[in-house]
GROMACS .gro file of C-alpha atoms in nm:
model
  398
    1UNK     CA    1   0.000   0.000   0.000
    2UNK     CA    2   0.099   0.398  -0.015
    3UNK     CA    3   0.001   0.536   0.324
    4UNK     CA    4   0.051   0.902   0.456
    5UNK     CA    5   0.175   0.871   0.795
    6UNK     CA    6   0.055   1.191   1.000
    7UNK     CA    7   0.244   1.264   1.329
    8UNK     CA    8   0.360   1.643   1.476
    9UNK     CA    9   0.660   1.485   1.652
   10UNK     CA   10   0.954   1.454   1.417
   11UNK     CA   11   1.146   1.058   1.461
   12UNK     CA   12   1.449   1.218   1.593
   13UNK     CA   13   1.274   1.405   1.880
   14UNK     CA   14   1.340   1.275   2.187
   15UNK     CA   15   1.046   1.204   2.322
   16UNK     CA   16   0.724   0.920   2.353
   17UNK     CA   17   0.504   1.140   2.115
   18UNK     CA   18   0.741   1.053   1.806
   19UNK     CA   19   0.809   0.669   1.879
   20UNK     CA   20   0.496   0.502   1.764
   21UNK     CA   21   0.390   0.656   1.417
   22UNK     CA   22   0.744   0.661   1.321
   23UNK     CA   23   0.800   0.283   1.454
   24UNK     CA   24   0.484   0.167   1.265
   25UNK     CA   25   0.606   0.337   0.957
   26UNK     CA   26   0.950   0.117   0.974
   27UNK     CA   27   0.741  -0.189   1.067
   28UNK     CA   28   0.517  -0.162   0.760
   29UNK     CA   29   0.761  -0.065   0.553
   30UNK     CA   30   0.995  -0.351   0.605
   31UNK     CA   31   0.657  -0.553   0.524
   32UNK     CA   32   0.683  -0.369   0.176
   33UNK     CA   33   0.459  -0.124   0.205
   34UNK     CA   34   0.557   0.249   0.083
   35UNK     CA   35   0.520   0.475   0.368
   36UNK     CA   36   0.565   0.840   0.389
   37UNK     CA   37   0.587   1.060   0.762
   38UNK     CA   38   0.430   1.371   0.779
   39UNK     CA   39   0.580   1.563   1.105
   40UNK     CA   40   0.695   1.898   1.208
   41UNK     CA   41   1.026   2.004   1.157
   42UNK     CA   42   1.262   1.937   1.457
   43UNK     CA   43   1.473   2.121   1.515
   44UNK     CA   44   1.221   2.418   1.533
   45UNK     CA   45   1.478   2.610   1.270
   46UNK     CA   46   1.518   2.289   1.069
   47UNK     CA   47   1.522   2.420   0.694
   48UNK     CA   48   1.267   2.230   0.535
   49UNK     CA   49   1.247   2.114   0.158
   50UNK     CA   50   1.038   2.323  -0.130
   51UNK     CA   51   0.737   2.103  -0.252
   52UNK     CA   52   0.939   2.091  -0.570
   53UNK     CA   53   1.210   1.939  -0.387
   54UNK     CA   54   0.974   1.694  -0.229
   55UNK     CA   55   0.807   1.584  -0.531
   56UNK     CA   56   1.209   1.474  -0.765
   57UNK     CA   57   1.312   1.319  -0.372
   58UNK     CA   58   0.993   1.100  -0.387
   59UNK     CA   59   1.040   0.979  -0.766
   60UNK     CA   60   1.416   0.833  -0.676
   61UNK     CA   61   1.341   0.746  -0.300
   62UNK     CA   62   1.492   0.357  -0.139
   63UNK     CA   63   1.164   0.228   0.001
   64UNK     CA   64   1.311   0.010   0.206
   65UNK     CA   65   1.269   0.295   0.457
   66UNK     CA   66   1.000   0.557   0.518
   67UNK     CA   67   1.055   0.904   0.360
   68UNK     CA   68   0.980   1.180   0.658
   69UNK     CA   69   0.900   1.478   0.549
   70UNK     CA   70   0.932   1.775   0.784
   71UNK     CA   71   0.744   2.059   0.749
   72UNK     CA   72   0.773   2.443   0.859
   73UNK     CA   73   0.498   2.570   1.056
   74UNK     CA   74   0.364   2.893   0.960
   75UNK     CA   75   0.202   3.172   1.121
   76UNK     CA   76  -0.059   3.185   1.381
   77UNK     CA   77   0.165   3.384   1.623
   78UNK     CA   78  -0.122   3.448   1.923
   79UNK     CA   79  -0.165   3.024   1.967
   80UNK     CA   80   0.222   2.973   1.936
   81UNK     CA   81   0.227   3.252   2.233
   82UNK     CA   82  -0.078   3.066   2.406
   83UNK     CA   83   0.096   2.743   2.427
   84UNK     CA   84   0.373   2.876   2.593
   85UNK     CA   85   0.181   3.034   2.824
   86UNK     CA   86   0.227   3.400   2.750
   87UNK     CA   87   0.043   3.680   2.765
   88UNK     CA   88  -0.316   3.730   3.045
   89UNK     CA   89  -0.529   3.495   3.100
   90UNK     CA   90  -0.803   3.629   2.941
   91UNK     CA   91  -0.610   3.701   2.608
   92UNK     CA   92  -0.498   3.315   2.636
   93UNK     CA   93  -0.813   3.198   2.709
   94UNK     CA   94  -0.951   3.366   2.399
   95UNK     CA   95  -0.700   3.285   2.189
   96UNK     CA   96  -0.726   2.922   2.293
   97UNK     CA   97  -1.129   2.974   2.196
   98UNK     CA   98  -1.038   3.095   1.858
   99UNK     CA   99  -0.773   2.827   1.751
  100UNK     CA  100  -1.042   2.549   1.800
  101UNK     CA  101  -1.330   2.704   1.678
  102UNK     CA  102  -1.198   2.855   1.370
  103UNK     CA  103  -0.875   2.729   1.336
  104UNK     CA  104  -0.952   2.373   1.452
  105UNK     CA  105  -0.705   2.335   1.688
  106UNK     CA  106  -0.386   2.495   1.888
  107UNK     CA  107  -0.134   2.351   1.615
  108UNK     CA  108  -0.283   2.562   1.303
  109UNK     CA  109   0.064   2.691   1.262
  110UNK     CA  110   0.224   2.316   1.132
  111UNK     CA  111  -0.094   2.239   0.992
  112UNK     CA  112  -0.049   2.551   0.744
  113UNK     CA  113   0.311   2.419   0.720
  114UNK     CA  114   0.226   2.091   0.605
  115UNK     CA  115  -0.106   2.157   0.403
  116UNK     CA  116   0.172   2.309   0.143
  117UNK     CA  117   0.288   1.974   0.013
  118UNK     CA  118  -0.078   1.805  -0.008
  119UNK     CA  119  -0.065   1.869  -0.398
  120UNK     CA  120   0.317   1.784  -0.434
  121UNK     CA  121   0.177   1.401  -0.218
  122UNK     CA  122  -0.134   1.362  -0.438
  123UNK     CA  123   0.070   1.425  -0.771
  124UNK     CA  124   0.427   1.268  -0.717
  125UNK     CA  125   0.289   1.008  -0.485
  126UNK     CA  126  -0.113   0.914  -0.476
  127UNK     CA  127  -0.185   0.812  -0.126
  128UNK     CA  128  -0.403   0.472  -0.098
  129UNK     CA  129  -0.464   0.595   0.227
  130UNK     CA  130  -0.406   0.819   0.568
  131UNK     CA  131  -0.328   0.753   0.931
  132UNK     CA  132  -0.340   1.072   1.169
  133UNK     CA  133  -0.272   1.006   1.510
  134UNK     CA  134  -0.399   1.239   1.798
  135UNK     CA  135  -0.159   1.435   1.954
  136UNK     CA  136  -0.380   1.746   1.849
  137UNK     CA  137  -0.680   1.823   1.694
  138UNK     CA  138  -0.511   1.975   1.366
  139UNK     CA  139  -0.318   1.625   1.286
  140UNK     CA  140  -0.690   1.471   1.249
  141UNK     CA  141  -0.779   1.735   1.026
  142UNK     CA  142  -0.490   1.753   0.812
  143UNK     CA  143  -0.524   1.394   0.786
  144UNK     CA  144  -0.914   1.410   0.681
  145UNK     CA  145  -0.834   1.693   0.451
  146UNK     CA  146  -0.569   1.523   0.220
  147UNK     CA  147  -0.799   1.205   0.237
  148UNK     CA  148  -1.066   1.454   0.088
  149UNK     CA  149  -0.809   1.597  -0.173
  150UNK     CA  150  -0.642   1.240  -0.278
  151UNK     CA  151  -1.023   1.104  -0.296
  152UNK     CA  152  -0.880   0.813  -0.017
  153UNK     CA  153  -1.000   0.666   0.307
  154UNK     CA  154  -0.802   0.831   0.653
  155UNK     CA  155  -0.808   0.641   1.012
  156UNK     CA  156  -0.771   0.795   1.328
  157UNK     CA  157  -0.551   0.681   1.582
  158UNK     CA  158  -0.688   0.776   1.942
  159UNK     CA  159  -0.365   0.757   2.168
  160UNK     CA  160  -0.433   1.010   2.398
  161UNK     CA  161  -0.702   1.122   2.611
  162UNK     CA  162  -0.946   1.371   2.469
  163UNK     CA  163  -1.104   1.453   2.813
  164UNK     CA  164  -0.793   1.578   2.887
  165UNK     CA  165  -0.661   1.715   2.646
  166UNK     CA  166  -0.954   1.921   2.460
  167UNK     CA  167  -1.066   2.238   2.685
  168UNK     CA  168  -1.384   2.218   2.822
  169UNK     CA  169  -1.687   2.301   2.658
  170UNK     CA  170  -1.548   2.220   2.293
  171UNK     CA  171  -1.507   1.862   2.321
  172UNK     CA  172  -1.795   1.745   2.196
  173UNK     CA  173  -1.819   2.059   1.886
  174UNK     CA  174  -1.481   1.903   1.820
  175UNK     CA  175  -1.530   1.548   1.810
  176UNK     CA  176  -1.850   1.632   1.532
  177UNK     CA  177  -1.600   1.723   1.359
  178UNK     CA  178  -1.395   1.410   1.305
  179UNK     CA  179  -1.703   1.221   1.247
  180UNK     CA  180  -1.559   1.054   0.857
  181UNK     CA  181  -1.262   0.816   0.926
  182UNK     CA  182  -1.276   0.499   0.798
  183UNK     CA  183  -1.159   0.372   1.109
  184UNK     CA  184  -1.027   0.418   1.458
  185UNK     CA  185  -0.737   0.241   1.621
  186UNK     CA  186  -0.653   0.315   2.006
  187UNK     CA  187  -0.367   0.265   2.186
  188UNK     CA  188  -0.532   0.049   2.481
  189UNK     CA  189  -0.858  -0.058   2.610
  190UNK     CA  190  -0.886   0.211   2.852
  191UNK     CA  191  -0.804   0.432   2.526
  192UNK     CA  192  -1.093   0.265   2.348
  193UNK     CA  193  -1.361   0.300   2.660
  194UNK     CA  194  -1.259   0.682   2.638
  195UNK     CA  195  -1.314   0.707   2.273
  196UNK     CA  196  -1.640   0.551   2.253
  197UNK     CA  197  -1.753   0.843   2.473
  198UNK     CA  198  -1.652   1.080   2.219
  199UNK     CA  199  -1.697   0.907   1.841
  200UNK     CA  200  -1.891   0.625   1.688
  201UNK     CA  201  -1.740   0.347   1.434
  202UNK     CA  202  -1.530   0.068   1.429
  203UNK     CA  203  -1.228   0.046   1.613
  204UNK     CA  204  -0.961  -0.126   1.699
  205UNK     CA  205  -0.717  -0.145   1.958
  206UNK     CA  206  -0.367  -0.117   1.848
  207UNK     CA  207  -0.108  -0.101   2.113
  208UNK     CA  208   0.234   0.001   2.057
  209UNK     CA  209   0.549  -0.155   2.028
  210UNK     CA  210   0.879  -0.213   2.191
  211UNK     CA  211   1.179  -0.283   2.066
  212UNK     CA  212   1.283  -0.588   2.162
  213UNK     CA  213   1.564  -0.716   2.440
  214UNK     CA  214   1.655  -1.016   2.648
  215UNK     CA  215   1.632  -0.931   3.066
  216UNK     CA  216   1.967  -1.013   3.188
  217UNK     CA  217   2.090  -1.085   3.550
  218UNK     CA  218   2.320  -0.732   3.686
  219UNK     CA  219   2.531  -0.769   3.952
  220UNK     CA  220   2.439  -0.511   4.126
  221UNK     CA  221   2.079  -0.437   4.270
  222UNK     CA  222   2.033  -0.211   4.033
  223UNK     CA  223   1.682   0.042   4.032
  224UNK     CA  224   1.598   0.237   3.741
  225UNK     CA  225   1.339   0.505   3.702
  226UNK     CA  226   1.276   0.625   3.315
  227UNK     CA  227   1.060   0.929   3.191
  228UNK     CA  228   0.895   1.149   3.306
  229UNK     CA  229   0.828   1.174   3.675
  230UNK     CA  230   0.464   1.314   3.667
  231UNK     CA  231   0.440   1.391   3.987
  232UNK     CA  232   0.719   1.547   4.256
  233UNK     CA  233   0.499   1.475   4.526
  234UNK     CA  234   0.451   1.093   4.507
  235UNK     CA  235   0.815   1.064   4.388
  236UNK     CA  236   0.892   1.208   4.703
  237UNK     CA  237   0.698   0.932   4.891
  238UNK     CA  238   0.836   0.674   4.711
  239UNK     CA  239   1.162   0.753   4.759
  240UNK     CA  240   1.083   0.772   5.138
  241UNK     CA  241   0.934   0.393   5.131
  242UNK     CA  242   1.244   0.291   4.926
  243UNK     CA  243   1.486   0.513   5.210
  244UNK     CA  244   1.305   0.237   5.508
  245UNK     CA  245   1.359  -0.038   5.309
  246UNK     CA  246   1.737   0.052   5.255
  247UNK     CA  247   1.768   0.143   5.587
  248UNK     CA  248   1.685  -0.214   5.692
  249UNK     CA  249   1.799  -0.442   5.369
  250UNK     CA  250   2.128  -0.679   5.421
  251UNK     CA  251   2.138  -0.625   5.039
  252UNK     CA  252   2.473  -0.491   4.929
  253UNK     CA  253   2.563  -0.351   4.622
  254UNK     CA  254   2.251  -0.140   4.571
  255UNK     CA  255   2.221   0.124   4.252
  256UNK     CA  256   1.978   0.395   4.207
  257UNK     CA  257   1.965   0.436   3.802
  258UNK     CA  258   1.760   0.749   3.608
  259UNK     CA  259   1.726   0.789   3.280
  260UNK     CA  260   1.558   1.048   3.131
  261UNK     CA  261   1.498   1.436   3.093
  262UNK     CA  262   1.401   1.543   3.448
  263UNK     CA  263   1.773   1.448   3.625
  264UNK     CA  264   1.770   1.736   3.831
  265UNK     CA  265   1.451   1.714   4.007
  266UNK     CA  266   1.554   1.347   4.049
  267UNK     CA  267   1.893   1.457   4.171
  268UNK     CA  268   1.703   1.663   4.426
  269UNK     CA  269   1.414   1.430   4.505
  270UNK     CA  270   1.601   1.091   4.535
  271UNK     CA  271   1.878   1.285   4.792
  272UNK     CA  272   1.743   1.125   5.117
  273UNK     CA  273   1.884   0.791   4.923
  274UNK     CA  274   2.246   0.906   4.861
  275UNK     CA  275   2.412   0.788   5.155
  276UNK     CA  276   2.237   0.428   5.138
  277UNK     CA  277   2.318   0.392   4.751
  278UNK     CA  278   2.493   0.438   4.468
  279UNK     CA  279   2.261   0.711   4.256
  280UNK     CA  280   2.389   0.780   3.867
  281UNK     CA  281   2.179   1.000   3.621
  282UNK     CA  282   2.218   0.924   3.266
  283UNK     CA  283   2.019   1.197   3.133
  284UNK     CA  284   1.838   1.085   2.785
  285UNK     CA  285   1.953   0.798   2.647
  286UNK     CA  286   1.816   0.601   2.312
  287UNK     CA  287   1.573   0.349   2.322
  288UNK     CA  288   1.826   0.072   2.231
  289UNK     CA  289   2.005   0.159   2.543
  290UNK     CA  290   1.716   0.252   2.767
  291UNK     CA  291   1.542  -0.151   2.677
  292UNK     CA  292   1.933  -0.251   2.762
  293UNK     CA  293   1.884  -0.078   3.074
  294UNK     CA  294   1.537  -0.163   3.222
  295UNK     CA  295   1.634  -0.553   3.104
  296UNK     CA  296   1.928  -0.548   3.340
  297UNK     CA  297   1.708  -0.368   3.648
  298UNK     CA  298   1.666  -0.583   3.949
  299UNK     CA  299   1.377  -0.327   3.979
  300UNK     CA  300   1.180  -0.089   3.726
  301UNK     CA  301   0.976   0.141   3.879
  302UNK     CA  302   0.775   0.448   3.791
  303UNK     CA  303   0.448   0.685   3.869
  304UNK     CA  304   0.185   0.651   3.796
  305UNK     CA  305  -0.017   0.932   3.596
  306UNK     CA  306  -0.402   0.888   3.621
  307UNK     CA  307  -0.434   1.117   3.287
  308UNK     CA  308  -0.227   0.875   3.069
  309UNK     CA  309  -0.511   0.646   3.029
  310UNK     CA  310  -0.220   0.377   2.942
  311UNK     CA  311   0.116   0.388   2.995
  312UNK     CA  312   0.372   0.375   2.722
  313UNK     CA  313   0.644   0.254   2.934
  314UNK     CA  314   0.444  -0.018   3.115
  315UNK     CA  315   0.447  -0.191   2.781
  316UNK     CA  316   0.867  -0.117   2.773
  317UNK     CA  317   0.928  -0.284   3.118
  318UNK     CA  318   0.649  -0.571   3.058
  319UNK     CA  319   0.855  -0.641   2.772
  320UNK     CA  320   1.212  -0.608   2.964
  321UNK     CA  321   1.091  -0.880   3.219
  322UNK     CA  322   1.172  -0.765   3.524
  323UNK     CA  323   1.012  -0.682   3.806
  324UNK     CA  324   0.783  -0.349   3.821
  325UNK     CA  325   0.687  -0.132   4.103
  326UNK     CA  326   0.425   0.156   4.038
  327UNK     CA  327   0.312   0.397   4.286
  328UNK     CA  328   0.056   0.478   4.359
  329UNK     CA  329  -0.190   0.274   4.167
  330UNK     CA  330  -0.231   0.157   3.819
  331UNK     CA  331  -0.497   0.026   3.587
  332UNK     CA  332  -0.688  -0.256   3.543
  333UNK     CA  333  -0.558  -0.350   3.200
  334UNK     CA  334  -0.206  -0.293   3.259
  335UNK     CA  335  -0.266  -0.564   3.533
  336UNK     CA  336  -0.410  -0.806   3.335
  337UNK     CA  337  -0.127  -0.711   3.071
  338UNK     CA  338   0.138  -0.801   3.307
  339UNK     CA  339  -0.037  -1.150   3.460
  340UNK     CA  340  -0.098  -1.247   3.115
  341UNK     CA  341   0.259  -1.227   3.014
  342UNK     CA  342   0.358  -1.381   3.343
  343UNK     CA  343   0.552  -1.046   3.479
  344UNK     CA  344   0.596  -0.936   3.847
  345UNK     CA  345   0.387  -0.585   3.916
  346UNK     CA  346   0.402  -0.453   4.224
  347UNK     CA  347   0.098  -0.207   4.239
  348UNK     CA  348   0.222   0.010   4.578
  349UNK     CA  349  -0.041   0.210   4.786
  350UNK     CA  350   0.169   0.336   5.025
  351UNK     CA  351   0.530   0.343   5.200
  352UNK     CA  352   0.508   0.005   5.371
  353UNK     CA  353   0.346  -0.126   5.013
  354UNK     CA  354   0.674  -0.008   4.870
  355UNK     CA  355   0.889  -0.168   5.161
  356UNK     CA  356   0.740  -0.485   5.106
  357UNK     CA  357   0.763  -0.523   4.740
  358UNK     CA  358   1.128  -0.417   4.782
  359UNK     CA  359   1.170  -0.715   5.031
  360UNK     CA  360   0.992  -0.996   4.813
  361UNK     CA  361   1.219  -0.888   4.495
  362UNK     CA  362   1.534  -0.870   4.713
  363UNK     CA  363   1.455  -1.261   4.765
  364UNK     CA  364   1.424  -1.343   4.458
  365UNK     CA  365   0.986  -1.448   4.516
  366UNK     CA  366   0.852  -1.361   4.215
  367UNK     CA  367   0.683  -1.470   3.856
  368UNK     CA  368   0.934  -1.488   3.563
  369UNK     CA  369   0.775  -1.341   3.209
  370UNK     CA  370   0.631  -1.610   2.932
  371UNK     CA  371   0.902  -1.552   2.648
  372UNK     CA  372   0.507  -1.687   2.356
  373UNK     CA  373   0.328  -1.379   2.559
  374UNK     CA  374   0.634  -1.152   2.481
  375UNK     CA  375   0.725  -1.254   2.125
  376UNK     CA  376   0.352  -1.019   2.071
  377UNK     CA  377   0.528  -0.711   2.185
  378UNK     CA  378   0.762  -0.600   1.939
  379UNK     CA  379   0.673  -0.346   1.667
  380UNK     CA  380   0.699  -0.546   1.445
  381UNK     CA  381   0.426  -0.778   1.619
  382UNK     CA  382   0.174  -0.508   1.636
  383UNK     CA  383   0.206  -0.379   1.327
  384UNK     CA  384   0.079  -0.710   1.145
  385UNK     CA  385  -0.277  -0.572   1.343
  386UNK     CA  386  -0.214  -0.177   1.181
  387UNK     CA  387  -0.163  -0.329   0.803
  388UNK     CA  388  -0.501  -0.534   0.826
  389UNK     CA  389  -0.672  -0.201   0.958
  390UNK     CA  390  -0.530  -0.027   0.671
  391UNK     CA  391  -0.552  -0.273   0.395
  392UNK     CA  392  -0.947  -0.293   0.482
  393UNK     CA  393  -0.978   0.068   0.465
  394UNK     CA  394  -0.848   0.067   0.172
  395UNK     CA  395  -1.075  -0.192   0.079
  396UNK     CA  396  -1.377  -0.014   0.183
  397UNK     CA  397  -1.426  -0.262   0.452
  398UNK     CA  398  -1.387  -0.060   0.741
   0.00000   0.00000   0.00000
């Protein structure tokens, strides 16, 4: 097939919003599909190419890789400003107003960027069909507006969550207005529950990938904490239930590991741990090295965020099994996700939770992973469920 991936988050940005339209695009490709990635340029001053450019790059291009093509945004100064916060409140508020209701979204800017190439796409490479995912209103309607122009079916992904992320008293004016896909695939179950509020038609759930790594034995008891930390506050009381268990533990050898963005306000949160183990930040590493990482972990543990309706990286440390600690809760199906595939969660409610999770994984009492249930978790796995979704879209089946 020829599929227009749509995606604001360039490959090469480091961060979750660019690994799973970019990952899919690689998986489907290597299947032999021709796949080209729609995203904003990154970095912001990236100089992008001329349509003109586009179109003689797309006659001579190596599909044996997708062809991502970054686009400027353009314009629409007074959202730019919004998202960043400046400006009153009121001004912000209205401007936020505006850029849904006329604009159709807070993104107008790359969606002007991008809209620039739709003829070069249509001409040089006649799209069989589009996948927007929803980061933002605006990649849904670029996406439904070059399906219009190229006379082709687009799907929707739904991978975040639209109570959350669309202001109040627009979300359902907004979701009318997606109300054409051929299709919907969501990242989770919890994903699909949500969207059913919002749209009717098919759907399908599609969770992401990993990339795949064998969990290896470390000799030291090593902890890792990835990402984002969500929350300072509960970060603060795990760290206190981890500071009584090392306060008690005969373990030796202990390792505090972060990866990740945020090493500062780890730095500064994890301190009541630095005399009772050995902390290293590694700042941002790449996802080969992070899956390296969490496979080698004696313990992977993270926050939970109520508003991510699923967890990217519970699929990553599923997938690296070894044991998991979240605090303070998580969600049914990330459970289930974990049983099924034979993993060790820890779901801790509290400091003593957290002490005695600590304690069983120290001895060693715990469920070792299903290696069937984790041969589903790749990318390229998943994307087997993505090219059926596509295909019958493309079919006219739905």
């Amino acid at each position: 097939m020829r599929a227009v991936f749509i995606n604001q988050c360039h490959p090469d940005m480091p961060h979750v919003c660019s690994l799973r339209v970019s990952h899919f695009a690689e998986a489907l490709v290597a299947a032999g599909h021709e796949i080209i990635v729609l995203v904003e340029a990154y970095p912001r001053d990236a100089i992008c190419p001329s349509p003109e450019m586009v179109g003689a790059a797309l006659v001579t291009h190596d599909w044996s890789k997708p062809f991502i093509l970054p686009c400027q945004p353009d314009g629409f100064v007074k959202a730019r400003r919004a998202r960043a916060g400046r400006g009153n409140a009121l001004g912000r508020y209205a401007t936020i107003a505006k850029s849904f209701i006329v604009d159709g979204g807070m993104f107008a800017d790359w969606r002007v960027g991008a809209e620039a190439y739709f003829d070069t796409l249509i001409k040089a490479f006649s799209p069989e069909v589009v996948w927007g995912t929803f980061g933002n209103t605006d990649t849904w309607t670029m996406a439904q507006k070059l399906a219009q122009k190229a006379n082709c079916p687009w799907v929707a992904d739904f991978k975040d969550n639209w109570s959350a992320f669309i202001p109040d008293g627009l979300k359902n004016l907004m979701a009318r207005r997606f109300r054409d896909p051929a299709h919907m695939t969501v990242l989770s179950k919890s994903h699909l529950d949500e969207a059913d509020r919002w749209f009717d038609g098919a759907k399908t759930v599609l969770y992401s990938g990993v990339n795949p790594v064998l969990a290896k034995e470390n000799a030291a008891f090593r902890i890792v904490i990835a990402g984002s930390v969500y929350d300072e506050n509960r970060l603060a009381q795990l760290v206190l239930g981890l500071r009584d268990w090392l306060s008690t533990t005969a373990t030796q050898n202990i390792e505090l590991c972060y990866a990740g963005n945020e090493s500062e306000l780890v730095k500064r949160l994890t301190a009541p741990l630095e005399e009772r183990c050995q902390r290293r930040f590694l700042g941002y590493i790449g996802l080969n090295e992070l899956a390296a990482l969490q496979a080698s972990a004696t313990a992977n543990i993270y926050i939970h965020n109520e508003r991510c309706l699923f967890h990217h990286k519970a699929l990553e440390l599923v997938a690296a099994g070894r044991p998991i600690l979240s605090y303070p809760d998580e969600t049914k199906e990330t459970r289930a996700m974990a049983a099924e595939a034979g993993c060790a969660l820890f779901v801790c409610q509290d400091r003593n939770d957290i002490f005695k999770a600590m304690d069983v994984i120290a001895a060693g009492n715990f469920p070792r992973p299903d290696p069937q249930v984790l041969a589903q978790f790749p990318w390229q796995a998943r994307a087997k469920t993505l090219e059926t979704v596509l295909t019958r879209a493309i079919g006219g089946k739905g």
